[in-house]
């Protein structure tokens, strides 16, 4: 009998998640049936959306459920055509080290998540990138920036959460497209990384700098594109600096995730009317069917050295909650993952 370890939710998060909100359990896995694979997780992803889903049943997770999340896993046994032993899959099986699952085109995808996907041959690139720049965060940056915001060379692009998995990719794609890039991040070391290593034109620590003052200095003629990862007061301030016909995509709102129940609708700044701005919320799942169309240029840019990636890797299954809490506190540069 094969055993699996899993991290389950002991209680819904109240405010910041705590280590006591999780517990490790074991379960026996059933023998494989036709159409199924047995996998061993290699990396877990820790992502901001897990903070929302763990907040209450209406957001997706019940007490006692395995904590939801993506992983990249090696196939160790297979009775499914097209999923051979030795290949890797990315799947939303949650924080569990071994999994028996149905795979293949006839398996319906979980609600808003991607169905299990085979990882293409990454050559000498790390497997963990399939959870980062060459995975969901990469898609979340690529399509909403290029298709929804349509930045043009010479335009000013602002990105919040700029040193994170999505934000660091957004800024670099905007640089590739010839834009002036302004980032906001939460520490001096992140500011330094974005400026010195990634080449952002202006970067500010939003914890110590007034956003309006920063934008008056860095974008005196206004902002054309705002890629919003964080929401809250900071985003309201950025929005009041938008230029005529500016475009905003709301991809995340991490500053609000600890108070999701008490979030209020605020009035949009008058500049929305005066400058005829456009704002659009985006989920990466909109581009499921065009995954390769996004991953292919991202892979090429990574190989050419035009798109740099950074990962914050935590070692060990048992440290997954710690990695998750640390990511929410801003301890990560680039993508936060756990190596099993
Ligand atoms: N819509 C979609 O399909 C989709 C897909 C992926 C991600 N997202 C969203 O995109 C955003 C970024 O996700 P990610 O995976 O790239 O995470 P990430 O940026 O790698 O990690 C989260 C970061 O959020 C920042 N943060 C935490 N509390 C904050 C606050 N109160 N105000 C401002 N920043 C805060 C921290 O950086 P600092 O040190 O800079 O504070 C932290 O490192 C999240 O809101 C996420 O939910 C949406």
Coordinates of C-alpha atoms and ligand atoms in Angstrom, one line a residue:
X1 CA 0.0 0.0 0.0
X2 CA 1.4 3.4 -1.0
X3 CA 1.0 6.1 1.6
X4 CA 0.7 9.8 1.0
X5 CA 1.3 12.7 3.4
X6 CA -1.0 15.8 3.1
X7 CA -1.3 19.1 4.8
X8 CA -4.9 19.8 5.7
X9 CA -6.7 22.9 6.8
X10 CA -7.5 22.8 10.5
X11 CA -9.5 26.0 10.6
X12 CA -10.3 28.8 8.3
X13 CA -7.9 31.7 8.3
X14 CA -8.7 34.7 10.4
X15 CA -6.4 37.6 9.6
X16 CA -2.9 36.4 8.8
X17 CA -2.7 32.5 8.4
X18 CA -0.8 30.8 11.2
X19 CA 1.1 27.5 11.4
X20 CA -1.6 26.2 13.7
X21 CA -4.1 26.5 10.9
X22 CA -2.6 23.4 9.3
X23 CA -2.0 19.8 10.2
X24 CA -0.1 16.9 8.5
X25 CA -2.1 13.7 7.9
X26 CA -1.4 10.4 6.2
X27 CA -3.6 8.4 3.9
X28 CA -3.4 5.1 2.0
X29 CA -3.6 5.5 -1.7
X30 CA -5.7 3.0 -3.8
X31 CA -4.2 0.8 -6.5
X32 CA -4.1 2.4 -10.0
X33 CA -7.1 2.0 -12.3
X34 CA -7.1 2.5 -16.1
X35 CA -6.6 6.2 -17.0
X36 CA -4.8 7.0 -13.7
X37 CA -1.3 7.8 -12.7
X38 CA 0.6 7.8 -9.4
X39 CA 2.9 10.8 -8.9
X40 CA 5.4 12.1 -6.4
X41 CA 5.5 15.8 -5.9
X42 CA 8.8 17.5 -6.5
X43 CA 7.9 21.2 -5.9
X44 CA 4.8 22.8 -4.3
X45 CA 3.7 26.3 -5.3
X46 CA 2.7 28.7 -2.6
X47 CA 0.4 31.4 -4.0
X48 CA -1.6 34.4 -2.8
X49 CA -5.0 32.9 -4.0
X50 CA -4.6 30.2 -1.4
X51 CA -5.1 32.9 1.3
X52 CA -8.6 33.6 -0.1
X53 CA -9.6 30.0 -0.7
X54 CA -8.6 29.1 2.9
X55 CA -10.8 31.9 4.3
X56 CA -14.1 30.1 4.4
X57 CA -16.2 27.5 2.7
X58 CA -17.7 29.9 0.3
X59 CA -14.2 30.6 -1.1
X60 CA -13.5 26.9 -1.8
X61 CA -11.9 25.1 1.2
X62 CA -13.6 23.2 3.9
X63 CA -12.0 22.4 7.3
X64 CA -10.3 19.0 6.9
X65 CA -9.7 19.5 3.2
X66 CA -6.2 19.1 1.8
X67 CA -4.8 22.6 1.3
X68 CA -5.4 23.6 -2.3
X69 CA -2.5 24.4 -4.5
X70 CA -0.4 23.6 -7.5
X71 CA 2.5 21.2 -7.6
X72 CA 4.9 19.8 -10.2
X73 CA 5.2 16.0 -9.8
X74 CA 7.0 13.1 -11.3
X75 CA 5.0 10.2 -12.7
X76 CA 6.1 7.0 -11.0
X77 CA 3.4 4.6 -12.2
X78 CA 1.0 5.0 -15.1
X79 CA -2.0 3.4 -16.6
X80 CA -2.9 6.4 -18.7
X81 CA -2.0 6.9 -22.3
X82 CA 0.2 9.9 -23.0
X83 CA 1.4 10.1 -19.4
X84 CA 4.5 7.9 -19.3
X85 CA 6.6 7.1 -16.2
X86 CA 9.4 9.6 -15.7
X87 CA 7.6 12.6 -17.2
X88 CA 6.4 15.5 -15.0
X89 CA 2.9 17.1 -14.6
X90 CA 1.7 20.3 -13.1
X91 CA -1.6 19.8 -11.3
X92 CA -3.8 21.4 -8.7
X93 CA -3.7 18.4 -6.3
X94 CA -2.9 20.5 -3.3
X95 CA -0.2 20.1 -0.7
X96 CA 0.2 16.3 -0.8
X97 CA 3.4 14.4 -1.6
X98 CA 1.9 11.4 -3.5
X99 CA -1.3 11.4 -5.6
X100 CA -3.3 8.9 -7.6
X101 CA -5.4 10.8 -10.1
X102 CA -7.3 10.5 -13.4
X103 CA -5.7 12.3 -16.2
X104 CA -6.2 12.9 -19.9
X105 CA -8.5 15.0 -22.1
X106 CA -11.8 13.4 -20.8
X107 CA -11.1 14.5 -17.2
X108 CA -13.0 17.7 -16.5
X109 CA -10.8 20.5 -15.1
X110 CA -11.4 21.6 -11.5
X111 CA -13.5 24.8 -11.3
X112 CA -11.3 27.7 -12.1
X113 CA -8.0 25.8 -12.0
X114 CA -6.0 24.2 -14.9
X115 CA -6.4 20.5 -15.6
X116 CA -3.2 18.4 -15.0
X117 CA -0.7 19.3 -17.8
X118 CA 2.4 17.5 -18.9
X119 CA 5.5 19.6 -18.5
X120 CA 7.3 20.1 -21.8
X121 CA 11.0 19.3 -22.0
X122 CA 12.6 22.3 -20.3
X123 CA 16.2 21.2 -21.2
X124 CA 18.6 22.6 -18.7
X125 CA 16.0 25.0 -17.1
X126 CA 14.8 24.1 -13.6
X127 CA 11.6 22.1 -13.3
X128 CA 10.3 24.6 -10.8
X129 CA 9.9 27.2 -13.5
X130 CA 6.8 25.3 -14.6
X131 CA 5.2 26.8 -11.4
X132 CA 6.6 30.2 -12.1
X133 CA 7.7 32.1 -15.2
X134 CA 6.9 29.2 -17.4
X135 CA 3.6 28.4 -15.7
X136 CA 0.6 30.1 -14.2
X137 CA 2.3 33.3 -13.1
X138 CA 3.9 33.6 -16.5
X139 CA 0.6 33.3 -18.2
X140 CA -0.9 35.8 -15.7
X141 CA 1.7 38.3 -16.6
X142 CA 1.9 37.8 -20.4
X143 CA -1.7 37.9 -21.6
X144 CA -3.2 40.5 -19.3
X145 CA -0.3 42.9 -20.0
X146 CA 0.0 42.4 -23.7
X147 CA -3.6 41.8 -24.7
X148 CA -5.6 43.7 -22.1
X149 CA -3.3 46.7 -21.5
X150 CA -1.6 46.7 -24.9
X151 CA 1.5 48.7 -23.9
X152 CA 3.3 50.5 -26.7
X153 CA 7.0 51.5 -26.9
X154 CA 7.6 54.7 -25.1
X155 CA 4.5 54.4 -22.8
X156 CA 4.8 54.4 -19.0
X157 CA 3.9 51.1 -17.3
X158 CA 3.5 50.9 -13.5
X159 CA 3.4 47.5 -11.7
X160 CA 2.7 46.9 -8.1
X161 CA 3.9 43.8 -6.3
X162 CA 6.8 44.3 -8.7
X163 CA 9.3 41.9 -7.1
X164 CA 6.9 39.0 -6.9
X165 CA 6.3 36.1 -9.3
X166 CA 3.9 37.9 -11.6
X167 CA 5.1 41.5 -11.1
X168 CA 8.8 40.8 -11.9
X169 CA 7.7 39.2 -15.2
X170 CA 5.3 42.0 -16.1
X171 CA 8.0 44.7 -15.6
X172 CA 10.5 42.8 -17.7
X173 CA 8.0 42.1 -20.6
X174 CA 7.2 45.9 -20.5
X175 CA 10.9 46.6 -20.8
X176 CA 11.2 44.1 -23.7
X177 CA 8.4 46.1 -25.4
X178 CA 10.3 49.4 -25.0
X179 CA 8.2 50.9 -22.2
X180 CA 9.3 53.0 -19.3
X181 CA 8.8 50.8 -16.3
X182 CA 8.0 51.9 -12.7
X183 CA 7.8 49.3 -10.0
X184 CA 6.5 49.4 -6.4
X185 CA 7.8 46.8 -3.9
X186 CA 8.0 46.3 -0.2
X187 CA 11.7 46.5 0.8
X188 CA 15.0 48.3 -0.1
X189 CA 16.6 45.0 -1.2
X190 CA 13.7 44.3 -3.6
X191 CA 14.0 47.9 -4.9
X192 CA 17.7 47.3 -5.5
X193 CA 17.2 44.0 -7.3
X194 CA 14.5 45.4 -9.6
X195 CA 16.7 48.4 -10.5
X196 CA 20.2 46.9 -10.7
X197 CA 19.5 43.4 -12.0
X198 CA 16.3 43.7 -13.9
X199 CA 16.7 47.2 -15.3
X200 CA 13.4 48.8 -14.2
X201 CA 13.7 52.5 -14.8
X202 CA 12.2 53.6 -11.4
X203 CA 11.4 51.5 -8.3
X204 CA 10.0 52.7 -5.0
X205 CA 9.5 51.1 -1.6
X206 CA 5.7 51.6 -1.1
X207 CA 6.2 51.2 2.7
X208 CA 8.5 54.2 2.9
X209 CA 7.6 56.4 -0.1
X210 CA 4.4 58.3 -0.8
X211 CA 3.0 56.8 -4.1
X212 CA 1.7 60.1 -5.4
X213 CA 5.0 61.9 -4.8
X214 CA 6.9 59.1 -6.4
X215 CA 4.8 59.2 -9.5
X216 CA 4.9 63.0 -9.8
X217 CA 8.7 62.6 -10.0
X218 CA 9.0 59.4 -12.1
X219 CA 6.0 59.9 -14.4
X220 CA 5.3 63.7 -14.6
X221 CA 3.1 63.3 -17.7
X222 CA 1.1 60.4 -16.2
X223 CA 0.8 56.7 -16.5
X224 CA -0.4 54.8 -19.5
X225 CA -0.7 51.3 -18.1
X226 CA -1.2 50.1 -14.5
X227 CA -0.8 46.4 -13.8
X228 CA -2.4 46.0 -10.4
X229 CA -1.3 43.1 -8.2
X230 CA -2.2 44.6 -4.8
X231 CA -5.4 46.8 -4.7
X232 CA -6.1 49.1 -1.8
X233 CA -5.0 52.7 -1.2
X234 CA -1.8 52.3 -3.2
X235 CA -3.7 51.4 -6.3
X236 CA -6.2 54.2 -5.9
X237 CA -3.3 56.6 -5.8
X238 CA -1.7 55.1 -8.9
X239 CA -5.1 55.3 -10.7
X240 CA -5.3 59.0 -10.1
X241 CA -2.1 59.5 -12.1
X242 CA -3.4 57.8 -15.2
X243 CA -3.0 59.5 -18.5
X244 CA -5.7 60.0 -21.2
X245 CA -7.0 56.6 -22.4
X246 CA -4.9 54.7 -19.8
X247 CA -5.4 51.0 -19.3
X248 CA -5.6 49.2 -16.0
X249 CA -5.7 45.5 -15.4
X250 CA -6.6 44.2 -11.9
X251 CA -5.0 40.8 -11.6
X252 CA -4.8 40.6 -7.8
X253 CA -5.5 42.4 -4.6
X254 CA -3.2 41.0 -2.0
X255 CA -3.4 44.0 0.3
X256 CA -7.0 43.1 0.9
X257 CA -6.8 39.3 1.3
X258 CA -6.7 39.3 5.1
X259 CA -9.9 41.4 5.2
X260 CA -11.7 39.9 2.3
X261 CA -15.1 39.8 4.1
X262 CA -15.0 43.5 5.0
X263 CA -13.8 44.8 1.6
X264 CA -15.9 47.8 0.5
X265 CA -16.5 49.2 -3.0
X266 CA -14.8 52.6 -3.3
X267 CA -15.6 55.3 -5.8
X268 CA -13.3 55.3 -8.7
X269 CA -11.2 58.5 -9.0
X270 CA -12.7 61.3 -11.2
X271 CA -9.9 60.8 -13.6
X272 CA -11.7 57.6 -14.9
X273 CA -14.2 59.9 -16.5
X274 CA -12.0 62.8 -17.3
X275 CA -9.3 60.6 -19.0
X276 CA -11.6 57.9 -20.3
X277 CA -9.7 55.1 -18.6
X278 CA -10.4 51.4 -19.0
X279 CA -10.1 48.9 -16.2
X280 CA -10.5 45.1 -16.5
X281 CA -10.1 42.3 -14.1
X282 CA -8.3 39.2 -15.4
X283 CA -7.9 35.6 -14.4
X284 CA -5.2 33.5 -16.0
X285 CA -7.8 30.8 -16.7
X286 CA -9.2 32.9 -19.5
X287 CA -6.1 31.9 -21.5
X288 CA -6.1 28.1 -20.8
X289 CA -6.6 27.3 -24.4
X290 CA -3.7 29.5 -25.5
X291 CA -1.2 28.2 -22.9
X292 CA 1.6 27.4 -25.4
X293 CA 1.1 30.7 -27.2
X294 CA 2.2 32.4 -24.0
X295 CA 4.8 29.9 -22.6
X296 CA 6.6 29.7 -25.9
X297 CA 7.8 33.4 -26.1
X298 CA 8.4 33.4 -22.3
X299 CA 10.7 30.4 -22.7
X300 CA 12.5 32.0 -25.6
X301 CA 13.0 35.2 -23.6
X302 CA 14.3 33.2 -20.6
X303 CA 16.8 31.3 -22.9
X304 CA 17.9 34.6 -24.5
X305 CA 18.5 36.1 -21.1
X306 CA 16.0 38.9 -21.7
X307 CA 13.7 37.6 -19.0
X308 CA 15.4 36.8 -15.7
X309 CA 13.8 34.7 -13.1
X310 CA 14.3 34.4 -9.4
X311 CA 12.9 31.9 -7.0
X312 CA 12.7 31.7 -3.2
X313 CA 12.9 28.0 -2.4
X314 CA 12.0 26.6 1.0
X315 CA 13.2 23.1 1.7
X316 CA 10.9 20.3 3.0
X317 CA 7.3 19.3 2.9
X318 CA 6.7 20.2 6.6
X319 CA 7.9 23.8 5.9
X320 CA 5.2 24.5 3.3
X321 CA 2.9 26.5 5.7
X322 CA 6.0 28.5 6.7
X323 CA 6.8 29.2 3.1
X324 CA 3.2 30.3 2.4
X325 CA 3.0 32.6 5.4
X326 CA 6.4 34.1 4.4
X327 CA 5.3 34.7 0.9
X328 CA 2.2 36.6 2.1
X329 CA 4.5 38.7 4.4
X330 CA 6.7 39.6 1.4
X331 CA 9.7 37.3 2.2
X332 CA 9.9 36.1 -1.4
X333 CA 11.8 37.5 -4.4
X334 CA 10.2 36.2 -7.6
X335 CA 8.4 32.9 -7.3
X336 CA 8.0 31.2 -3.9
X337 CA 8.1 27.4 -4.1
X338 CA 8.7 24.5 -1.7
X339 CA 11.2 21.7 -2.7
X340 CA 10.2 18.4 -1.4
Ligands
LIG1 N1 -6.0 36.7 -11.5 C1 -5.1 35.7 -11.7 O1 -5.3 34.8 -12.5 C2 -3.9 35.7 -10.8 C3 -2.9 34.8 -11.1 C4 -1.7 34.8 -10.3 C5 -1.6 35.8 -9.3 N2 -2.6 36.6 -9.1 C6 -2.5 37.7 -8.1 O2 -1.4 38.5 -8.4 C7 -0.8 39.0 -7.3 C8 0.7 38.6 -7.2 O3 0.7 37.2 -7.1 P1 2.2 36.4 -7.1 O4 1.9 35.0 -7.2 O5 3.1 37.1 -8.1 O6 2.6 36.7 -5.6 P2 4.0 37.4 -5.2 O7 4.0 38.8 -5.7 O8 5.1 36.6 -5.6 O9 4.0 37.3 -3.6 C9 3.1 38.1 -2.9 C10 3.7 39.5 -2.6 O10 2.7 40.4 -2.3 C11 3.3 41.5 -1.6 N3 2.4 42.0 -0.6 C12 2.0 41.3 0.6 N4 1.1 42.1 1.3 C13 1.0 43.3 0.6 C14 0.3 44.5 0.8 N5 -0.4 44.7 1.9 N6 0.5 45.5 -0.1 C15 1.2 45.3 -1.2 N7 1.9 44.2 -1.4 C16 1.8 43.2 -0.6 C17 4.6 41.0 -1.0 O11 5.7 41.7 -1.6 P3 6.2 43.1 -1.0 O12 7.4 42.8 -0.3 O13 6.4 43.9 -2.2 O14 5.1 43.7 -0.1 C18 4.7 39.5 -1.4 O15 6.0 39.1 -1.8 C19 -1.6 38.5 -6.1 O16 -2.5 39.4 -5.7 C20 -2.3 37.3 -6.7 O17 -3.5 36.9 -6.0 C21 -3.8 36.6 -9.8

